mmCIF file of C-alpha atoms and ligand atoms in Angstrom:
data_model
loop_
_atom_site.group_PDB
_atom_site.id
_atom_site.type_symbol
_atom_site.label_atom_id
_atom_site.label_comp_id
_atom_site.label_asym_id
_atom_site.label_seq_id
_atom_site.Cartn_x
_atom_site.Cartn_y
_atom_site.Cartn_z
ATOM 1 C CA UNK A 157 97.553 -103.858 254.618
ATOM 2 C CA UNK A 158 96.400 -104.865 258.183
ATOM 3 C CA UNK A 159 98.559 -104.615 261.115
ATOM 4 C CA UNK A 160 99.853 -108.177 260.850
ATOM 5 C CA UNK A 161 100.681 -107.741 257.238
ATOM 6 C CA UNK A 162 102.848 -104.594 258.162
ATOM 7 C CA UNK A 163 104.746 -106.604 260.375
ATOM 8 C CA UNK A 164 105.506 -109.757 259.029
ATOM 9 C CA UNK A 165 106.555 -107.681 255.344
ATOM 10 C CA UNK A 166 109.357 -108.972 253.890
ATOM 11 C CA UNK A 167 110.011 -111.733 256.499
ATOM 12 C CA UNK A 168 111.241 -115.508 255.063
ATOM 13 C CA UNK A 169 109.072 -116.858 258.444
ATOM 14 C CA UNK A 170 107.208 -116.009 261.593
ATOM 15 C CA UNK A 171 107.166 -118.716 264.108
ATOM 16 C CA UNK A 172 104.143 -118.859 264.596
ATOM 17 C CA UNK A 173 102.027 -117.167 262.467
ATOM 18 C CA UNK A 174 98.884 -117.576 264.957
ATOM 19 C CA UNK A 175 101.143 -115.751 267.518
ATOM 20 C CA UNK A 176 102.517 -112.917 265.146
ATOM 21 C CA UNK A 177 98.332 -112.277 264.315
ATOM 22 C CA UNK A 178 97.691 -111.922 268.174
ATOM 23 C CA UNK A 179 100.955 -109.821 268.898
ATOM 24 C CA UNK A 180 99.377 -107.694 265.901
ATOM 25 C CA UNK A 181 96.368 -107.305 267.743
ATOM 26 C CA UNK A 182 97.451 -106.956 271.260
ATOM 27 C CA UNK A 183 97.559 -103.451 272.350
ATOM 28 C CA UNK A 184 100.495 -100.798 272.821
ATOM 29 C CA UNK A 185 103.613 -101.955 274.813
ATOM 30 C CA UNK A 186 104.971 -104.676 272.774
ATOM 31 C CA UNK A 187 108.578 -105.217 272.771
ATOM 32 C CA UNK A 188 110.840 -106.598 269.575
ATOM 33 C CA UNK A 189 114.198 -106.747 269.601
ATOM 34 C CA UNK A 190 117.075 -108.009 267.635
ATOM 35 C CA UNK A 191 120.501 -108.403 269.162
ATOM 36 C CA UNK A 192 124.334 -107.862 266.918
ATOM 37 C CA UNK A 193 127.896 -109.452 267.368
ATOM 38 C CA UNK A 194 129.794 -105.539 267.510
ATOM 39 C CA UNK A 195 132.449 -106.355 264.736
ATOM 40 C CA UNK A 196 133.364 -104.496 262.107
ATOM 41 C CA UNK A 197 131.002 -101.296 260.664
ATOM 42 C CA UNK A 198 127.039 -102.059 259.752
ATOM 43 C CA UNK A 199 127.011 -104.011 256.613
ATOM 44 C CA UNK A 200 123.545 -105.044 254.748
ATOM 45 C CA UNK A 201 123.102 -108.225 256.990
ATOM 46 C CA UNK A 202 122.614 -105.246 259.545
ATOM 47 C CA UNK A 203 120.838 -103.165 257.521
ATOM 48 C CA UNK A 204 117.975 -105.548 256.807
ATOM 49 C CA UNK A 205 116.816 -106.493 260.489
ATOM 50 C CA UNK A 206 117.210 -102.800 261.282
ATOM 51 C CA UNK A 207 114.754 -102.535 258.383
ATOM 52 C CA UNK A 208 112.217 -104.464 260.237
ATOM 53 C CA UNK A 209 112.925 -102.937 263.772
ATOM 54 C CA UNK A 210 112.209 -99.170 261.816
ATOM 55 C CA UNK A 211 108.897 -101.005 260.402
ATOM 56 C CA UNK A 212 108.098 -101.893 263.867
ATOM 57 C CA UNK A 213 108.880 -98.334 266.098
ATOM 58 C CA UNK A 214 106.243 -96.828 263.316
ATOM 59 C CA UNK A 215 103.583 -99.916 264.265
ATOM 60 C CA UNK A 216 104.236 -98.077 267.705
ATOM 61 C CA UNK A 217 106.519 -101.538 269.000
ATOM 62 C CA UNK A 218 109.276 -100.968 271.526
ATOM 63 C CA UNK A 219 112.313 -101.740 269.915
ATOM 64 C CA UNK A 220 115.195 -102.778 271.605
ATOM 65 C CA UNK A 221 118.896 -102.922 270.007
ATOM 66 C CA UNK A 222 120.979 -105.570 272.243
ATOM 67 C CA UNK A 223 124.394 -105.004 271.347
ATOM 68 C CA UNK A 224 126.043 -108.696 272.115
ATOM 69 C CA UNK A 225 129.356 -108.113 273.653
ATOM 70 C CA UNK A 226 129.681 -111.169 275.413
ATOM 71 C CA UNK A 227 128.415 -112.692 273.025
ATOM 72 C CA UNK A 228 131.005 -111.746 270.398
ATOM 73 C CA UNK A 229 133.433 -112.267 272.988
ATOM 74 C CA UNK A 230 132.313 -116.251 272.683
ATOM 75 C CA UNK A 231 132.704 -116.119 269.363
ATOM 76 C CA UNK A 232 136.277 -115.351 269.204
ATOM 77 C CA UNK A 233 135.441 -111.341 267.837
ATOM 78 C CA UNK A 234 138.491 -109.876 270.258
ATOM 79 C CA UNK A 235 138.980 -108.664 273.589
ATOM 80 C CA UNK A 236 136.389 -107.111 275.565
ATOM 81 C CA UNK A 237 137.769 -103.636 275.414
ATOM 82 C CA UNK A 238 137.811 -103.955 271.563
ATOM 83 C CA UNK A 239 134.310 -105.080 271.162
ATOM 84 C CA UNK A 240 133.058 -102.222 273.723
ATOM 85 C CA UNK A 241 134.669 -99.605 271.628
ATOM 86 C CA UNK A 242 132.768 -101.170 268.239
ATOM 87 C CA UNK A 243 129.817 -101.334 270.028
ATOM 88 C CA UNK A 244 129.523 -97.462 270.508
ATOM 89 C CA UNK A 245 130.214 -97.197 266.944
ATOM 90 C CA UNK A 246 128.105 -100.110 265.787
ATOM 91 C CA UNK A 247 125.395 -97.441 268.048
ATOM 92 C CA UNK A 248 126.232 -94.176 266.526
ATOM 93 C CA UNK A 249 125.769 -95.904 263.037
ATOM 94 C CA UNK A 250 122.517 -97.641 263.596
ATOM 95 C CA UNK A 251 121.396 -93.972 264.403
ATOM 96 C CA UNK A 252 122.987 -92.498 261.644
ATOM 97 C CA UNK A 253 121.048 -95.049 259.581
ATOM 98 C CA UNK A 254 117.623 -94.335 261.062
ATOM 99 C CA UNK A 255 116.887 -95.627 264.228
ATOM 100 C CA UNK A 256 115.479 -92.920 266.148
ATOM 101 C CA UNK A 257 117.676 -92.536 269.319
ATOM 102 C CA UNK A 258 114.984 -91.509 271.345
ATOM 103 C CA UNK A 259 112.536 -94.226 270.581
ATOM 104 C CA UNK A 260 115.211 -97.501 270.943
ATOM 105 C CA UNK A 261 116.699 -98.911 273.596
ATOM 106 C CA UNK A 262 120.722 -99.845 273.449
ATOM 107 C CA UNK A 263 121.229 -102.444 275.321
ATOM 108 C CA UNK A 264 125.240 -103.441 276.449
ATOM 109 C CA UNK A 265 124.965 -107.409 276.473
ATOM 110 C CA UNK A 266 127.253 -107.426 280.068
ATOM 111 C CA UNK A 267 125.164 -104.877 281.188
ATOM 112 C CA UNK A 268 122.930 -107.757 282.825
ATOM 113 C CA UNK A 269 124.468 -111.010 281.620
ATOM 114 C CA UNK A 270 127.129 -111.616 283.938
ATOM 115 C CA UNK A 271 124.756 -110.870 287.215
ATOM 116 C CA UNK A 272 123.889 -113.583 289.371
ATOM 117 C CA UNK A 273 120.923 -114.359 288.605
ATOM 118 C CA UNK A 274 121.248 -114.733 284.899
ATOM 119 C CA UNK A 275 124.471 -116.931 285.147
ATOM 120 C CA UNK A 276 122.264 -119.603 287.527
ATOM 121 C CA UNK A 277 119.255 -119.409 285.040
ATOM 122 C CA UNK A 278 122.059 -119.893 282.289
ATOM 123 C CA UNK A 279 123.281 -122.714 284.583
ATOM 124 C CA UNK A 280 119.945 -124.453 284.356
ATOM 125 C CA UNK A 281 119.572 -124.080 281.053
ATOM 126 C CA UNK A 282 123.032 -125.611 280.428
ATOM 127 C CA UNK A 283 121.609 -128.967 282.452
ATOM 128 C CA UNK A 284 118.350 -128.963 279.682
ATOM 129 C CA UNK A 285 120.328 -128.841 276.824
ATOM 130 C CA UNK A 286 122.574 -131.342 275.090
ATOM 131 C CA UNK A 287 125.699 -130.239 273.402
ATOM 132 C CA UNK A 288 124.788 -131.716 269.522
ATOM 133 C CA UNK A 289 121.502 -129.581 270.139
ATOM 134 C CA UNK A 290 123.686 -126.391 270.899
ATOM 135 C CA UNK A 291 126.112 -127.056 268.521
ATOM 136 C CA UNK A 292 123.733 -127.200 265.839
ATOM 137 C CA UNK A 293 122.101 -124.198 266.597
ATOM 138 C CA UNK A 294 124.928 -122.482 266.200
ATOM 139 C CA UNK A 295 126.442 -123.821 263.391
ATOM 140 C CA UNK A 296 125.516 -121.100 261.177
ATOM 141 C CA UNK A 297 126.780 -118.696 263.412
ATOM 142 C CA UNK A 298 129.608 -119.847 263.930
ATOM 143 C CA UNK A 299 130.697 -120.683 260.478
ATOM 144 C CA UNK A 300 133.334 -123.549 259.791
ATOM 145 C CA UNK A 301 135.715 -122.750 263.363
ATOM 146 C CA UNK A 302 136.032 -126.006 265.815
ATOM 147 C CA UNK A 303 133.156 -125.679 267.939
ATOM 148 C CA UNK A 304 134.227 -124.864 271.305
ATOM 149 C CA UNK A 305 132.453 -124.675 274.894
ATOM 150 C CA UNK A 306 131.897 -121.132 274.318
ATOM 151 C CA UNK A 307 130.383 -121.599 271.327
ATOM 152 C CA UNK A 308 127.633 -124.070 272.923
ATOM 153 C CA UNK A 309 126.890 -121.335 275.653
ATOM 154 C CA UNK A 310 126.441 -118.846 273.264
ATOM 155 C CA UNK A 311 123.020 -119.687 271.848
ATOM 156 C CA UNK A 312 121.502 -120.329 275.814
ATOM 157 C CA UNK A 313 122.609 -117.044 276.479
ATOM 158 C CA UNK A 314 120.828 -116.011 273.362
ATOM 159 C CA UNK A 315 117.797 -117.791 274.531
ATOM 160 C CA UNK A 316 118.047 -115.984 277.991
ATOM 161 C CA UNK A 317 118.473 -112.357 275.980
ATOM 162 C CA UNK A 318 114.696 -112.936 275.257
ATOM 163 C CA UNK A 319 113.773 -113.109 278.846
ATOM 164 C CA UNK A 320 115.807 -110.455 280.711
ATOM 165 C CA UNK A 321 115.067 -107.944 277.818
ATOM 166 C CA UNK A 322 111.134 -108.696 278.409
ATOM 167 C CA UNK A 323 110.789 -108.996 274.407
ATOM 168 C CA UNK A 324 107.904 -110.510 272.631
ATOM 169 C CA UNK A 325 109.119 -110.790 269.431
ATOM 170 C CA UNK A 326 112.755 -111.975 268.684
ATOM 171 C CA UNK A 327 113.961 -111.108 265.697
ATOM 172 C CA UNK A 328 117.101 -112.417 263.294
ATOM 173 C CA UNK A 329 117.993 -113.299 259.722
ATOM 174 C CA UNK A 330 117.289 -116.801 258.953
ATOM 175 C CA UNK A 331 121.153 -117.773 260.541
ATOM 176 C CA UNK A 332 119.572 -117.226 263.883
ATOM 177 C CA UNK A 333 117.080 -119.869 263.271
ATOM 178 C CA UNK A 334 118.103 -122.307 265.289
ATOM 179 C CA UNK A 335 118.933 -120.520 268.251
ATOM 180 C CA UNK A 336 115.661 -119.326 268.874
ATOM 181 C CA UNK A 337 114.379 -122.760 268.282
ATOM 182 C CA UNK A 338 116.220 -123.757 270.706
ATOM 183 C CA UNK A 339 115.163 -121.065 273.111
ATOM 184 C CA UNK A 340 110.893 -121.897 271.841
ATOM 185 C CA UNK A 341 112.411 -125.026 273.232
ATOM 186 C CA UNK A 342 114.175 -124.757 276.279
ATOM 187 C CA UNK A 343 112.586 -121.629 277.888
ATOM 188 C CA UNK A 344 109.661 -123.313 279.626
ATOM 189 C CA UNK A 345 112.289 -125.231 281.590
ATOM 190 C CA UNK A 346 112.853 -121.812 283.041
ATOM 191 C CA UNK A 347 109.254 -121.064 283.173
ATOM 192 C CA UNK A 348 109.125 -118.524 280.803
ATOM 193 C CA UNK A 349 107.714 -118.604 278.124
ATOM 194 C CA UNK A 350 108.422 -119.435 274.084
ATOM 195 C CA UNK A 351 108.827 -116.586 272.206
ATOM 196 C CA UNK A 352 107.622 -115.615 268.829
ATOM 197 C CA UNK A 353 109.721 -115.144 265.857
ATOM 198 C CA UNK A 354 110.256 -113.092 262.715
ATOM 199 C CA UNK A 355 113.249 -113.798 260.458
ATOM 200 C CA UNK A 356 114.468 -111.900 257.614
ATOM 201 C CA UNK A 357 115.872 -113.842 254.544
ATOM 202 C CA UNK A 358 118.982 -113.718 253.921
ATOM 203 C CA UNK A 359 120.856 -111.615 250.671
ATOM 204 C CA UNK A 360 122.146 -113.912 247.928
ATOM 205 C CA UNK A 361 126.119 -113.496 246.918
ATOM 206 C CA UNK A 362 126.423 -110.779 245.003
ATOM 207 C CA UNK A 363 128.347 -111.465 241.686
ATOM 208 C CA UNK A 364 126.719 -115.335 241.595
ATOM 209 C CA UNK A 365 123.304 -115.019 243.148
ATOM 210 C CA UNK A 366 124.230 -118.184 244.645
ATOM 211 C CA UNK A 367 124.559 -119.203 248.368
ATOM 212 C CA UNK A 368 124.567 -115.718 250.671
ATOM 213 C CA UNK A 369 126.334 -112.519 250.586
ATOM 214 C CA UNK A 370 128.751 -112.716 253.590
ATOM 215 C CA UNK A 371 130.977 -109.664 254.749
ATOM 216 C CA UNK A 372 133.948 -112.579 255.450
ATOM 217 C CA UNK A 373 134.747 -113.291 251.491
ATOM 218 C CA UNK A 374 132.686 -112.267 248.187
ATOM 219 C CA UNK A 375 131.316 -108.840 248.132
ATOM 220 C CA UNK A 376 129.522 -107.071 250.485
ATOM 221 C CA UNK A 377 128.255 -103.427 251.117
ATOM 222 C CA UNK A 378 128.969 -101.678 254.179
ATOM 223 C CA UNK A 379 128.741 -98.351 255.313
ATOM 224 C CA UNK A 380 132.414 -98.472 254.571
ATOM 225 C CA UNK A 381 131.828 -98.176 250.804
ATOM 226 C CA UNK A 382 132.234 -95.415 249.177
ATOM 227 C CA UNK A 383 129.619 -94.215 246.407
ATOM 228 C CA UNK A 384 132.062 -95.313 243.542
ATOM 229 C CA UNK A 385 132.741 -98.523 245.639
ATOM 230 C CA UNK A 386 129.269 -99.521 245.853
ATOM 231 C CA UNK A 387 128.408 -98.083 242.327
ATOM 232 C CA UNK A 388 131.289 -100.978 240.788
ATOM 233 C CA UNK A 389 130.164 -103.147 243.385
ATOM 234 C CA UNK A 390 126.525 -103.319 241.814
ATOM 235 C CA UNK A 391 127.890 -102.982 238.384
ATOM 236 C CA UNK A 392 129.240 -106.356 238.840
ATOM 237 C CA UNK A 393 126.309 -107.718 240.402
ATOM 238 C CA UNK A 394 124.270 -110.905 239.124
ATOM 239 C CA UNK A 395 120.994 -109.850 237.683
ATOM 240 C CA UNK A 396 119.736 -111.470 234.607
ATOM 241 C CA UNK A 397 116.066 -110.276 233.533
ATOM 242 C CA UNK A 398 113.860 -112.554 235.928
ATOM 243 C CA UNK A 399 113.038 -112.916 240.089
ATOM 244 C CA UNK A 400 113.914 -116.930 239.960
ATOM 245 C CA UNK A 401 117.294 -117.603 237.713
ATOM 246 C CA UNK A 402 117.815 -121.197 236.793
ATOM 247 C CA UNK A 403 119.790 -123.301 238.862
ATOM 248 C CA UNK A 404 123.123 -123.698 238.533
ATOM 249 C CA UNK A 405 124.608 -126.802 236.433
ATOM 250 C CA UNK A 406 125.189 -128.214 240.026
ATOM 251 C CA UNK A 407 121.469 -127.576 241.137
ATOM 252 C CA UNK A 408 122.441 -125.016 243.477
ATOM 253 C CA UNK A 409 119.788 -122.345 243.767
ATOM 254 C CA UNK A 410 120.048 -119.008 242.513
ATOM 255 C CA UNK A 411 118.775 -115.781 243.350
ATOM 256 C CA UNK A 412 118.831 -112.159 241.847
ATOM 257 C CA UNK A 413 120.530 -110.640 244.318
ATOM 258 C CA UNK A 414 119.705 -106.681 242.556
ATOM 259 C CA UNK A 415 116.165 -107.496 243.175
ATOM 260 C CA UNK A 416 116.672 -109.208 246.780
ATOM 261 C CA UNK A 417 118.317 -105.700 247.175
ATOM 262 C CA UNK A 418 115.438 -103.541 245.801
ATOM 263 C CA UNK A 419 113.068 -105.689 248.031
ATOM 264 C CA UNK A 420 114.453 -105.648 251.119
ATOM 265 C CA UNK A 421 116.941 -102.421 251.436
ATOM 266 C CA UNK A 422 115.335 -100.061 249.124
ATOM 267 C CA UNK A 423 111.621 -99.861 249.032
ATOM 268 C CA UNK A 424 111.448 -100.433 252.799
ATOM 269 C CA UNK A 425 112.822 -97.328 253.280
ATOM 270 C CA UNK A 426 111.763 -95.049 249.931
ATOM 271 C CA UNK A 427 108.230 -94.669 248.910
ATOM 272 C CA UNK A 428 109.764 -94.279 245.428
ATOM 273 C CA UNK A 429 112.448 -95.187 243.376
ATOM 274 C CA UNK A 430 113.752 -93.099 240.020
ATOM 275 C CA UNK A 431 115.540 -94.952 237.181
ATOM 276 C CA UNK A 432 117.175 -92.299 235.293
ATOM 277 C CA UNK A 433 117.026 -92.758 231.486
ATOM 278 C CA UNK A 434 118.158 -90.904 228.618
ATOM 279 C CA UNK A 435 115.052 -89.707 226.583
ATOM 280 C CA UNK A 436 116.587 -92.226 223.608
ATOM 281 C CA UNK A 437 115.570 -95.259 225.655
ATOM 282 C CA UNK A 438 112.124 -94.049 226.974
ATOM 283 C CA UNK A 439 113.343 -91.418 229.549
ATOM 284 C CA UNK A 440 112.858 -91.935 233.662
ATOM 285 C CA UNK A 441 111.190 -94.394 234.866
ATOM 286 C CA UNK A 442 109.015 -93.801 238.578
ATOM 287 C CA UNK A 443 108.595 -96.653 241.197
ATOM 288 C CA UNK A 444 105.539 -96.646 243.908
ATOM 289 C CA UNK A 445 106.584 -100.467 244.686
ATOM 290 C CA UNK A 446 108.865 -103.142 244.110
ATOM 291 C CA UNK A 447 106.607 -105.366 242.128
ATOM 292 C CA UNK A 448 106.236 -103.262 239.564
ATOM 293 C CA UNK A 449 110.069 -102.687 239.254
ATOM 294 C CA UNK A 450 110.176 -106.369 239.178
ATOM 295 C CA UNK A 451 107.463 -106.940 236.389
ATOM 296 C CA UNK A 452 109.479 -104.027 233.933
ATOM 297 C CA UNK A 453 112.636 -105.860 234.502
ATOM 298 C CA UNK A 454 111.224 -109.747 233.662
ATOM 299 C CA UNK A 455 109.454 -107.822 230.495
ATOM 300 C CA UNK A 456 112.472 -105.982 229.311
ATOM 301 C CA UNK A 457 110.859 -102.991 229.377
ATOM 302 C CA UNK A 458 113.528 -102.261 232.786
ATOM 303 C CA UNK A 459 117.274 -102.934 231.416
ATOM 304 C CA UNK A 460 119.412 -104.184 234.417
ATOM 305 C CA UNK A 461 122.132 -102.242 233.950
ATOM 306 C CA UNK A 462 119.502 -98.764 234.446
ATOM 307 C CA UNK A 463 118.325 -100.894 237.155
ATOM 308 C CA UNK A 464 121.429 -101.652 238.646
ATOM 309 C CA UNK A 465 122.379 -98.071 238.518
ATOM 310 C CA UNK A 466 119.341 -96.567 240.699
ATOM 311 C CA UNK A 467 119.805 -99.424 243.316
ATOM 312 C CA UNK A 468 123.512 -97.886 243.725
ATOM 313 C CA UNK A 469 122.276 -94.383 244.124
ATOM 314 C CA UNK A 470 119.530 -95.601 246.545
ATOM 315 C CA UNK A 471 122.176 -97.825 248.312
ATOM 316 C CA UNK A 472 124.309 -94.642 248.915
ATOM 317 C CA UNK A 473 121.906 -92.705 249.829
ATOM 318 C CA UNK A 474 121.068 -95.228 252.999
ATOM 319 C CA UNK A 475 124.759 -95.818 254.010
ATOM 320 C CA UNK A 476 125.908 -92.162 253.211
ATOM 321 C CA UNK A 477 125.129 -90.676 256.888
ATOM 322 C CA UNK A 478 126.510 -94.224 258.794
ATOM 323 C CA UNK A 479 129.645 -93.069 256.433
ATOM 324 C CA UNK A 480 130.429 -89.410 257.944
ATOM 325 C CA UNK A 481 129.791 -90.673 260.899
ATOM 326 C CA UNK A 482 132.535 -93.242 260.642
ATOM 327 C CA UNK A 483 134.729 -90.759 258.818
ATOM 328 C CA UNK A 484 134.439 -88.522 261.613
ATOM 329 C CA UNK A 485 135.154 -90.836 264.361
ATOM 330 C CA UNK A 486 138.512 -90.988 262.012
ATOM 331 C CA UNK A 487 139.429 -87.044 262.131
HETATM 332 N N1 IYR B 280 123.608 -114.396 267.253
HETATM 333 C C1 IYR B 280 123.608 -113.005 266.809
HETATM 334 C C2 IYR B 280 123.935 -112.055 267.928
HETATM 335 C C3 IYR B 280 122.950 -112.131 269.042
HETATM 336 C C4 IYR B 280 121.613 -112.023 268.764
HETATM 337 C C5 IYR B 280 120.699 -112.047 269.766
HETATM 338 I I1 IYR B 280 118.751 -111.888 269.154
HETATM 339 C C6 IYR B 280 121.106 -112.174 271.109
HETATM 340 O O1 IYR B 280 120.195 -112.204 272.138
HETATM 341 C C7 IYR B 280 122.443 -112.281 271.377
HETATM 342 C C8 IYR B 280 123.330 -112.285 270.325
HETATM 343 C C9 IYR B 280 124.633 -112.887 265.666
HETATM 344 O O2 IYR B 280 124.892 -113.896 265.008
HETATM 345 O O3 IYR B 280 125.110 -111.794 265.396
#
């Protein structure tokens, strides 16, 4: 694997891939970042960009963490106070989970977004954009509330992130799509320039495979969970024998959402995975990689419930630490 291979891994899309091959080529210094609404604890939709930011401090990128506190503010996540408070914790978990404190930079969103200077460069970007094209870049963000005029500054502030934090790579699960098209578009107004982006595909629902796994309704893992939680969490979870599941009746699409799991949380971070087996059905099975989990599972020689039962122990094993720490910040 090259150095452009080792960074794109595991991403749905680079925009563009000519400028992801020179950022891989361009010498030390380079910057990535990926910014997070504080709400709630680190859940896997967290878990997966942090993935990539890890990937990148060891392909020697400055990483920066932007936590968005105006940002969730916009979006209706509380008051200010509130949000400030999660965002510590959102911090101290993000380190639990592996980013090294020492090598990323937390960044407070109204640490710089409410100076001068940024609000008149917001300004002008407000007079560029119209409000369908900010509406619909943050209509995944956003979910099904009225859109509101907070909700179309939000994504121009988002586009401005990329220029006060200095980043050359922007990075977001597919949800943030939009937004940075918007800012590939709109940024040159400011002249500065369009930034290149990596985006992380998103986790199917967990019980249907269908549609994604969201921490508002259906099931989803956070660093919450206990190990018995997750364990009857993944016990539930849709996984028949193959990668691509036949649609639905109603032609929606379905995923395997144990082997988006294995993919993207688990052999990103473990250079092998053990499925324990009683000697009666073959004994343990060893994992260098995840395609060769995936081939025993489409060939039967990998039952889904064995392999549903390493993913949970592998699964604990990543939120475990982000777990004391919360249960500490309890005591
Ligand atoms: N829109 C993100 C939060 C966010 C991301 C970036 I990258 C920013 O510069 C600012 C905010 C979310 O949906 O969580």
């Amino acid at each position: 694997m090259d150095a452009y291979d080792r960074i794109t891994r595991n991403a749905a899309e680079v925009v563009t891939d000519e400028e992801a091959r020179a950022l891989a080529d361009a010498p030390d210094g380079k910057r990535a970042y990926v910014g997070y609404e504080p709400s709630g604890v680190l859940h896997v939709g967290h878990m997966l960009t942090a993935n990539k930011l890890i990937e990148l401090q060891d392909e020697g990128f400055e990483v920066v963490v932007l936590l968005a506190d105006v940002h969730a503010y916009l979006n209706g996540k509380g008051t200010f106070a509130e949000i400030r408070d999660t965002a510590t914790r959102m911090q101290e978990q993000f380190v639990a989970y592996g980013l090294d404190p020492d090598r990323t930079e937390f960044v407070l969103g109204s640490e710089y977004q409410l100076d001068e200077e940024y609000v008149l460069d917001l300004h002008s970007l407000e007079l560029e954009t119209s409000l369908s094209r900010a509406e619909r870049a943050m209509a995944e963000i956003a979910g099904d509330d009225t859109a509101t005029v907070a909700h179309a500054v939000y994504p121009l502030m988002q586009a401005l992130d990329i220029v006060y934090l200095d980043v050359d790579l922007a990075i977001g699960g597919m949800e943030q799509r939009k937004v940075h098209m918007l800012a590939r578009d709109t940024l040159p107004s400011i002249d500065a320039s369009a930034p290149t982006c990596l985006h992380t595909p998103l986790i199917a629902d967990l019980t249907t495979g269908v549609g994604k796994m969201s921490s508002s309704g259906g099931l989803s893992i956070s660093m919450e969970d206990s190990g018995a939680d997750i364990a009857k969490k993944v016990e539930k979870a849709y996984c028949p024998p193959t990668a691509d599941p036949d649609p639905t009746d109603n032609g929606e699409e379905r995923e395997n959402p144990v082997l988006q799991l294995f993919e993207y949380h688990v052999f990103p971070r473990f250079s092998e995975v053990v499925v324990e087996r009683p000697d009666q059905y073959g004994g343990n099975l060893t994992y260098g990689s995840y395609d060769a989990l995936e081939t025993d599972l489409e060939s039967g020689e990998l039952h889904p419930a064995d392999a549903k039962g390493a993913l949970a122990t592998c699964l604990n094993d990543l939120i475990a630490p982000g777990r004391e720490r919360i249960r500490s910040d309890h005591d």
